Amino acid sequence: MNVTDSTLRPIDPIAEPPWETIAAIPIVDEGGALHPVSLAAPMLRTLPLYHALGVPGAVPECWAREAVYRRLLEVARHLPDGLGLVVLDAWRPYVVQRHLYDTLLEMVETRYADLDESDRRAMTRAFVSPPSERVDRPSPHLTGGAVDVALCDADGLLLDMGSAFDEARAASHTVHFEHHAGDADTRTYRDRRRILYHAMVDAGFANLPSEWWHYSYGDQMWAWYRGESCALFGPSGPDSLEARWRRSLGQDA
């Protein structure tokens, strides 16, 4: 693995997202279909983890907007030798978002029953956004602009990043090992996160600071972190046979 000094530059502190401000950012949806990321193989690897784990409603493909798809390829092409990019999740159906949020919230409420409800919901939101199909404030993954990614080795095996994907603990925060790298293992986690972070941000993505794996392009969170006046993507979904029939019948009418 050839790693340059610039690739391993530290990750600067990332501001916590002001969700109400973010939700007020206007969306000027430029349209565009979702594309199956698996088409980019072997340059990109996909592992639709929620489907593999049996989450109700999860789909067996990672779908993303074209601008996201192309930027992921850019990231994969610029990773150091011996490293690959794995997409774990991208577009996410509402029913999956609902299941993830409700399940984690229930666990947080049980574990932290002594906290105020607002605090428990804030803890949950750090790792799972509240489900929303609203045109003006959709859940990030519903837009096709948010992706969950990880690094793998040359054989496709996922690399240890210091916490597992979707692990709801402090070690999952992107900059955690910038401050807790006291031995060889933790320095390795820190460096791998640096490689992933800078590759993604340099390609135009924005990172959710509580999740080293979550990046977005074109959604409202991306717009806030990147200083854009509007978001590019609203709610979306893969095309369906029924939708194609409806369009063709409408055109024939």
PDB file of C-alpha atoms in Angstrom, residues 155-241:
ATOM      1  CA  ASP A 155      -8.793  -9.464  -1.853  1.00  0.00           C
ATOM      2  CA  GLY A 156     -12.028  -7.652  -1.014  1.00  0.00           C
ATOM      3  CA  LEU A 157     -11.953  -8.276   2.731  1.00  0.00           C
ATOM      4  CA  LEU A 158     -13.268  -5.373   4.795  1.00  0.00           C
ATOM      5  CA  LEU A 159     -10.616  -3.587   6.832  1.00  0.00           C
ATOM      6  CA  ASP A 160     -11.052  -2.949  10.533  1.00  0.00           C
ATOM      7  CA  MET A 161     -11.810   0.764  10.942  1.00  0.00           C
ATOM      8  CA  GLY A 162     -11.930   0.714  14.750  1.00  0.00           C
ATOM      9  CA  SER A 163     -15.683   0.188  14.977  1.00  0.00           C
ATOM     10  CA  ALA A 164     -18.134  -1.764  12.885  1.00  0.00           C
ATOM     11  CA  PHE A 165     -20.532  -0.232  10.389  1.00  0.00           C
ATOM     12  CA  ASP A 166     -23.596   1.099  12.238  1.00  0.00           C
ATOM     13  CA  GLU A 167     -22.033   0.507  15.639  1.00  0.00           C
ATOM     14  CA  ALA A 168     -23.651   3.129  17.867  1.00  0.00           C
ATOM     15  CA  ARG A 169     -20.767   4.154  20.104  1.00  0.00           C
ATOM     16  CA  ALA A 170     -18.231   6.940  20.489  1.00  0.00           C
ATOM     17  CA  ALA A 171     -15.541   5.064  18.547  1.00  0.00           C
ATOM     18  CA  SER A 172     -17.701   5.378  15.424  1.00  0.00           C
ATOM     19  CA  HIS A 173     -17.239   9.151  15.337  1.00  0.00           C
ATOM     20  CA  THR A 174     -15.008   9.983  12.386  1.00  0.00           C
ATOM     21  CA  VAL A 175     -12.335  11.827  14.383  1.00  0.00           C
ATOM     22  CA  HIS A 176     -12.345   9.507  17.402  1.00  0.00           C
ATOM     23  CA  PHE A 177      -8.897   8.083  16.725  1.00  0.00           C
ATOM     24  CA  GLU A 178      -7.446  11.513  16.044  1.00  0.00           C
ATOM     25  CA  HIS A 179      -7.580  11.761  19.852  1.00  0.00           C
ATOM     26  CA  HIS A 180      -7.306   8.091  20.867  1.00  0.00           C
ATOM     27  CA  ALA A 181      -4.410   6.620  18.895  1.00  0.00           C
ATOM     28  CA  GLY A 182      -2.051   5.331  21.548  1.00  0.00           C
ATOM     29  CA  ASP A 183      -0.862   2.042  20.049  1.00  0.00           C
ATOM     30  CA  ALA A 184      -0.234   0.429  16.673  1.00  0.00           C
ATOM     31  CA  ASP A 185      -3.813  -0.796  16.224  1.00  0.00           C
ATOM     32  CA  THR A 186      -5.480   2.527  16.993  1.00  0.00           C
ATOM     33  CA  ARG A 187      -2.993   4.375  14.790  1.00  0.00           C
ATOM     34  CA  THR A 188      -3.942   1.993  11.981  1.00  0.00           C
ATOM     35  CA  TYR A 189      -7.650   2.799  12.483  1.00  0.00           C
ATOM     36  CA  ARG A 190      -6.831   6.510  12.484  1.00  0.00           C
ATOM     37  CA  ASP A 191      -4.853   6.269   9.255  1.00  0.00           C
ATOM     38  CA  ARG A 192      -7.497   4.217   7.471  1.00  0.00           C
ATOM     39  CA  ARG A 193     -10.160   6.750   8.400  1.00  0.00           C
ATOM     40  CA  ARG A 194      -7.911   9.541   7.157  1.00  0.00           C
ATOM     41  CA  ILE A 195      -7.472   7.794   3.822  1.00  0.00           C
ATOM     42  CA  LEU A 196     -11.221   7.249   3.407  1.00  0.00           C
ATOM     43  CA  TYR A 197     -12.176  10.713   4.622  1.00  0.00           C
ATOM     44  CA  HIS A 198      -9.824  12.691   2.415  1.00  0.00           C
ATOM     45  CA  ALA A 199     -10.570  10.569  -0.641  1.00  0.00           C
ATOM     46  CA  MET A 200     -14.312  11.116  -0.207  1.00  0.00           C
ATOM     47  CA  VAL A 201     -14.160  14.812   0.676  1.00  0.00           C
ATOM     48  CA  ASP A 202     -11.729  15.532  -2.165  1.00  0.00           C
ATOM     49  CA  ALA A 203     -14.303  13.970  -4.510  1.00  0.00           C
ATOM     50  CA  GLY A 204     -16.976  16.390  -3.279  1.00  0.00           C
ATOM     51  CA  PHE A 205     -18.675  14.417  -0.521  1.00  0.00           C
ATOM     52  CA  ALA A 206     -19.509  15.571   3.016  1.00  0.00           C
ATOM     53  CA  ASN A 207     -19.146  13.374   6.097  1.00  0.00           C
ATOM     54  CA  LEU A 208     -21.552  12.896   8.997  1.00  0.00           C
ATOM     55  CA  PRO A 209     -19.211  13.343  11.989  1.00  0.00           C
ATOM     56  CA  SER A 210     -20.835  10.666  14.152  1.00  0.00           C
ATOM     57  CA  GLU A 211     -20.333   7.973  11.488  1.00  0.00           C
ATOM     58  CA  TRP A 212     -16.984   7.348   9.805  1.00  0.00           C
ATOM     59  CA  TRP A 213     -18.820   5.434   7.034  1.00  0.00           C
ATOM     60  CA  HIS A 214     -21.550   7.963   6.097  1.00  0.00           C
ATOM     61  CA  TYR A 215     -20.966  10.414   3.244  1.00  0.00           C
ATOM     62  CA  SER A 216     -23.322  12.361   1.057  1.00  0.00           C
ATOM     63  CA  TYR A 217     -23.432  14.358  -2.124  1.00  0.00           C
ATOM     64  CA  GLY A 218     -26.396  16.464  -3.191  1.00  0.00           C
ATOM     65  CA  ASP A 219     -28.637  16.130  -0.120  1.00  0.00           C
ATOM     66  CA  GLN A 220     -29.392  18.831   2.451  1.00  0.00           C
ATOM     67  CA  MET A 221     -26.625  17.784   4.833  1.00  0.00           C
ATOM     68  CA  TRP A 222     -24.120  17.974   1.994  1.00  0.00           C
ATOM     69  CA  ALA A 223     -25.375  21.451   1.094  1.00  0.00           C
ATOM     70  CA  TRP A 224     -24.819  22.717   4.643  1.00  0.00           C
ATOM     71  CA  TYR A 225     -21.330  21.265   5.036  1.00  0.00           C
ATOM     72  CA  ARG A 226     -20.208  22.345   1.585  1.00  0.00           C
ATOM     73  CA  GLY A 227     -21.707  25.854   1.844  1.00  0.00           C
ATOM     74  CA  GLU A 228     -24.158  25.365  -1.032  1.00  0.00           C
ATOM     75  CA  SER A 229     -27.314  27.481  -1.278  1.00  0.00           C
ATOM     76  CA  CYS A 230     -29.537  24.500  -2.089  1.00  0.00           C
ATOM     77  CA  ALA A 231     -29.617  20.737  -2.166  1.00  0.00           C
ATOM     78  CA  LEU A 232     -29.730  18.882  -5.476  1.00  0.00           C
ATOM     79  CA  PHE A 233     -31.706  15.772  -4.581  1.00  0.00           C
ATOM     80  CA  GLY A 234     -35.125  15.180  -3.062  1.00  0.00           C
ATOM     81  CA  PRO A 235     -36.843  11.850  -2.403  1.00  0.00           C
ATOM     82  CA  SER A 236     -36.202   9.253  -5.070  1.00  0.00           C
ATOM     83  CA  GLY A 237     -36.393   5.566  -5.817  1.00  0.00           C
ATOM     84  CA  PRO A 238     -35.396   2.985  -8.409  1.00  0.00           C
ATOM     85  CA  ASP A 239     -37.515   2.740 -11.521  1.00  0.00           C
ATOM     86  CA  SER A 240     -40.104  -0.029 -11.641  1.00  0.00           C
ATOM     87  CA  LEU A 241     -41.858  -1.980 -14.353  1.00  0.00           C
TER      88      LEU A 241
END
